[in-house]
CSV table of C-alpha atoms in Angstrom, one decimal:
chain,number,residue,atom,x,y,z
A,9,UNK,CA,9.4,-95.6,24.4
A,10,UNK,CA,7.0,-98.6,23.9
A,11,UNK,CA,3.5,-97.7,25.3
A,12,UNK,CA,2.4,-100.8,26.9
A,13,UNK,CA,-1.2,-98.8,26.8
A,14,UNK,CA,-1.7,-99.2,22.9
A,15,UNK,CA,-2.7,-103.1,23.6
A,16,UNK,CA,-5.8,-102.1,25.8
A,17,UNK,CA,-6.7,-99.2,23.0
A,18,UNK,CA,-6.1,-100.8,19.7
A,19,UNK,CA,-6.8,-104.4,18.3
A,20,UNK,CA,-3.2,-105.9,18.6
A,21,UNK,CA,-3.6,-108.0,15.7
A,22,UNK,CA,-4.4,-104.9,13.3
A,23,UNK,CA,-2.0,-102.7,15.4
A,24,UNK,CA,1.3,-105.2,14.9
A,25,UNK,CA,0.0,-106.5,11.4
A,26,UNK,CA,-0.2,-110.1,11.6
A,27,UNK,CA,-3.3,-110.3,9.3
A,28,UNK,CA,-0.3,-109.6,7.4
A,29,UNK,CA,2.0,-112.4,8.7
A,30,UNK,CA,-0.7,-115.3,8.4
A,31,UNK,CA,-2.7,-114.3,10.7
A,32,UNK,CA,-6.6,-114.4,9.4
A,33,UNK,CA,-8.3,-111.5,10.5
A,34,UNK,CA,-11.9,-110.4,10.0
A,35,UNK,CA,-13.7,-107.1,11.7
A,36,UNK,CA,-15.6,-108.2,14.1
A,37,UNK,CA,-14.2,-111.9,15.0
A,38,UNK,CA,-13.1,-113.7,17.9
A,39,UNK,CA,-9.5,-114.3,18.1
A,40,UNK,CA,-8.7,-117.9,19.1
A,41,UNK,CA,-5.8,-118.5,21.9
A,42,UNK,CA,-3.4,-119.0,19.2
A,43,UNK,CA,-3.5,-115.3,17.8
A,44,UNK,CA,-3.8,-114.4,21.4
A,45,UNK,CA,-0.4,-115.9,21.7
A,46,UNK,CA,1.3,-114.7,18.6
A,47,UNK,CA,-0.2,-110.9,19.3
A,48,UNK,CA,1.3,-111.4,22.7
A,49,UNK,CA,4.4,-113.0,21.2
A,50,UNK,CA,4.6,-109.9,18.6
A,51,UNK,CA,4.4,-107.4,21.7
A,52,UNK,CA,7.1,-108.8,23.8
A,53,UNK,CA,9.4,-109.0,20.9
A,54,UNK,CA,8.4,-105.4,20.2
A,55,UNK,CA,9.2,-104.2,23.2
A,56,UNK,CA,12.2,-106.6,24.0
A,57,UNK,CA,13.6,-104.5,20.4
A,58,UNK,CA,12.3,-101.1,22.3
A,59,UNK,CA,14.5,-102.2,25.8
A,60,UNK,CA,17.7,-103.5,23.2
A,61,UNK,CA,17.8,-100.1,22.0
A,62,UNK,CA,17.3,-97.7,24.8
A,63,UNK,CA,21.2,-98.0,25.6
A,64,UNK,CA,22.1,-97.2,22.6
A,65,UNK,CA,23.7,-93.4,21.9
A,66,UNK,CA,21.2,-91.3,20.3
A,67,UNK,CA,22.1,-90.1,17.2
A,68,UNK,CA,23.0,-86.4,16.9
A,69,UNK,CA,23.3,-83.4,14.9
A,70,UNK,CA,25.0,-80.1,15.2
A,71,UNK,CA,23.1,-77.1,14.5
A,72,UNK,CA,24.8,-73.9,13.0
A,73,UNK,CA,24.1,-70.8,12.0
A,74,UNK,CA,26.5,-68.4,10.1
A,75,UNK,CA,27.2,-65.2,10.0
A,76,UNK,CA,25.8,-64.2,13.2
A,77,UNK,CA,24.3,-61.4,14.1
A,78,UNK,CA,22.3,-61.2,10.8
A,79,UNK,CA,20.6,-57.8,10.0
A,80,UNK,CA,17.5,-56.9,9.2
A,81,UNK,CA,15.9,-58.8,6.6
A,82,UNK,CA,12.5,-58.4,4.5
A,83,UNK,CA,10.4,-60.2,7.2
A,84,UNK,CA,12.0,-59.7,10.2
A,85,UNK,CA,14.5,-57.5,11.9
A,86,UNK,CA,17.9,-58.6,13.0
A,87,UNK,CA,16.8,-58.6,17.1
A,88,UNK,CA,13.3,-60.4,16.0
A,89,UNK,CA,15.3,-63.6,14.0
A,90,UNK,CA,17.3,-63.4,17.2
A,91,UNK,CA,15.0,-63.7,19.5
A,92,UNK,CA,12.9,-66.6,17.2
A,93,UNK,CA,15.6,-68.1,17.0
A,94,UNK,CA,16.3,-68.5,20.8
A,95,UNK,CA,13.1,-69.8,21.9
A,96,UNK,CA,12.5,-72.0,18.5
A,97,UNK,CA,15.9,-73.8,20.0
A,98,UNK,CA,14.8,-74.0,23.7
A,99,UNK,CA,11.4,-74.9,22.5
A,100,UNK,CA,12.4,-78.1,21.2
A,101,UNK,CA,15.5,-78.5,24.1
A,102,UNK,CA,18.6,-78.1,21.9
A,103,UNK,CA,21.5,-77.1,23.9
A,104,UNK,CA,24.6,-76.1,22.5
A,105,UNK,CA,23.9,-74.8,19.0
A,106,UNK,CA,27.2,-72.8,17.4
A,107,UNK,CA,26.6,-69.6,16.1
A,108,UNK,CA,30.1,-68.5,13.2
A,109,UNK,CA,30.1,-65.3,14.2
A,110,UNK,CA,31.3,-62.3,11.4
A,111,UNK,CA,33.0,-59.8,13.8
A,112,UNK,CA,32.4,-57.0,10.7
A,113,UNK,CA,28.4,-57.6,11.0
A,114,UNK,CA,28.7,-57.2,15.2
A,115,UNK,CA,30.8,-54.2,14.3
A,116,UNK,CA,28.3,-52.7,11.9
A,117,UNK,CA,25.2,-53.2,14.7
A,118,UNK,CA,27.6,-51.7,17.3
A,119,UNK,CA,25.7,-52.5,20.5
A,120,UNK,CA,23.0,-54.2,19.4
A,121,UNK,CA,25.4,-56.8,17.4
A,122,UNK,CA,27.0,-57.7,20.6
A,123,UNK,CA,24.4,-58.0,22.9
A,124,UNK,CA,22.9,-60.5,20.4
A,125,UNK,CA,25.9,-62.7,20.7
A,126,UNK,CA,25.7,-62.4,24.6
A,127,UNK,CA,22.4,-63.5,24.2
A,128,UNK,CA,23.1,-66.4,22.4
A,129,UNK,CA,25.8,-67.5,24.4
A,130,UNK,CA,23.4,-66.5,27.6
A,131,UNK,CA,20.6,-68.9,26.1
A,132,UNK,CA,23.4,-71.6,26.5
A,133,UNK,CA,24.9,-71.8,22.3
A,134,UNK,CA,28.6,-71.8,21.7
A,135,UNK,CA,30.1,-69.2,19.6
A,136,UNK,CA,32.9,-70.0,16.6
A,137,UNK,CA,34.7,-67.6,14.2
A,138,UNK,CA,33.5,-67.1,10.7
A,139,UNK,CA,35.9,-64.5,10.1
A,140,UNK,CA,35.8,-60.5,10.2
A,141,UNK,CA,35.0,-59.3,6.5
A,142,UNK,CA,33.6,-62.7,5.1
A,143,UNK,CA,36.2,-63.0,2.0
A,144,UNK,CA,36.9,-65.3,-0.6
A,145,UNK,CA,40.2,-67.2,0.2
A,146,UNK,CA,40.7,-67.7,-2.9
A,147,UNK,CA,40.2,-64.2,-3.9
A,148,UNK,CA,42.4,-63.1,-1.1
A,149,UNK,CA,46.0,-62.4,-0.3
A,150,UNK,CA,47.1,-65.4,2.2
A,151,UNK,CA,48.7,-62.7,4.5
A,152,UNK,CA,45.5,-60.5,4.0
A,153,UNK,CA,43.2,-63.6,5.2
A,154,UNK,CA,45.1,-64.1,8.5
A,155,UNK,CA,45.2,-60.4,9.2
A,156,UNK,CA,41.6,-60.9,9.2
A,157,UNK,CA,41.4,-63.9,11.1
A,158,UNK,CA,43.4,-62.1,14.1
A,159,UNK,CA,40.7,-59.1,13.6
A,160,UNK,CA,37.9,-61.4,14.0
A,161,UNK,CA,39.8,-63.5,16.9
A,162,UNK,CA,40.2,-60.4,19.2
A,163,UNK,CA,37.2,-59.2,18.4
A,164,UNK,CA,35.4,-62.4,19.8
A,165,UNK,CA,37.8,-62.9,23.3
A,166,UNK,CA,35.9,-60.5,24.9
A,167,UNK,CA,32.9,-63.1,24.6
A,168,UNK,CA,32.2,-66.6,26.8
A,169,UNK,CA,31.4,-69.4,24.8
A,170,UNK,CA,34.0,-69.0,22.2
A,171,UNK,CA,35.2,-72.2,20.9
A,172,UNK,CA,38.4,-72.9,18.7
A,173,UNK,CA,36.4,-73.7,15.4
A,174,UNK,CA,36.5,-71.7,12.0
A,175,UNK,CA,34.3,-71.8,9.1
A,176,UNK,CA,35.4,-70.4,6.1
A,177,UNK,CA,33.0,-68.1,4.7
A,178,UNK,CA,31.6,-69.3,1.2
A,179,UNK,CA,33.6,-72.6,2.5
A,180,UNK,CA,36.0,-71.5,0.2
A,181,UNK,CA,39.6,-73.1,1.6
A,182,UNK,CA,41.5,-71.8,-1.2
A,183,UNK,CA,42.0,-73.2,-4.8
A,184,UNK,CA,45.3,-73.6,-4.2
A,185,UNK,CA,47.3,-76.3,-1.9
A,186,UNK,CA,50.5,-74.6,-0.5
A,187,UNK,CA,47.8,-71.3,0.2
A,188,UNK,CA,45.2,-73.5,1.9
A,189,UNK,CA,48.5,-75.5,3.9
A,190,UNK,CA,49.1,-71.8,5.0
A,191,UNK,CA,46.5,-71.0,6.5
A,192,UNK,CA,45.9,-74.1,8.1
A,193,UNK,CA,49.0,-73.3,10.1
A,194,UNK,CA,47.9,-70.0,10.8
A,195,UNK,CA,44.8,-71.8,12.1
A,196,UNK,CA,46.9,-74.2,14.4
A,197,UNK,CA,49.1,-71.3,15.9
């Protein structure tokens, strides 16, 4: 938003830079009517530009985070990045964050692995499959990477907030085309 305030706190001819613009400007001297005008001129037009914009969309970005839950690290433990994580996102207002969830890393917290996905979901972020073991496609059998894929899908319906997305892990879609075309319609089924 324009601050309509600034005019009364700073000197409008320094503050919009029309020393720059032909104005002449010295510290400390009287500004005739005419840079009067143009510093009033420069404000309206300033915030005529602010009032242009404001119905514009705001530009956005997605914010994800893979391999969720993470375990325990050299800093933190997995339930500490969790719960940073959480308020660092609600203390700045972002809503809606997705969190690629590795079913084999819930598995391996038992518990603990799950209730940090509820918590995410509870804290209002979406949840999206990244896959159960985290393999190379193109390391792996096509049929093995959908057997996987169904692992990872059941273990996630027991969760809200589970949307139909899929990362690949390592973004590795394959090397190959008719292997990648494969799983795609694996993907779509």
């Amino acid at each position: 938003r324009f601050q309509f305030d600034l005019v009364r706190r700073f000197d409008p001819i320094s503050l919009f830079g029309l020393h720059r613009a032909g104005v002449p400007w010295t510290p400390g001297r009287r500004y005739n009517a005419q840079m009067k005008n143009t510093a009033l001129f420069a404000i309206i037009t300033a915030a005529a530009i602010g009032f242009a914009f404001a119905d514009e969309p705001k530009k956005q970005i997605s914010l994800t985070f893979d391999d969720a839950p993470r375990g325990d690290g050299p800093f933190l433990t997995g339930e500490a990045r969790a719960t940073m994580l959480i308020e660092a996102l609600a203390s700045v207002d972002v809503e809606g964050a997705m969190f690629f969830v590795t079913t084999e890393n819930m598995e391996q917290r038992g518990e603990e692995g799950e209730a940090r996905i509820r918590r995410y979901v509870e804290a209002g972020h979406s949840l999206a499959n990244h896959s159960h073991s985290h393999l190379w496609f193109h390391r792996t059998e096509t049929h093995e990477y959908i057997a996987d894929l169904d692992h990872a899908i059941e273990r996630l319906e027991k969760f809200d907030g589970v949307t139909q997305f899929y990362r690949f892990p390592f973004l590795d879609e394959g090397r190959e085309v008719g292997k990648r075309d494969a799983f795609r319609e694996a993907l779509a089924q």
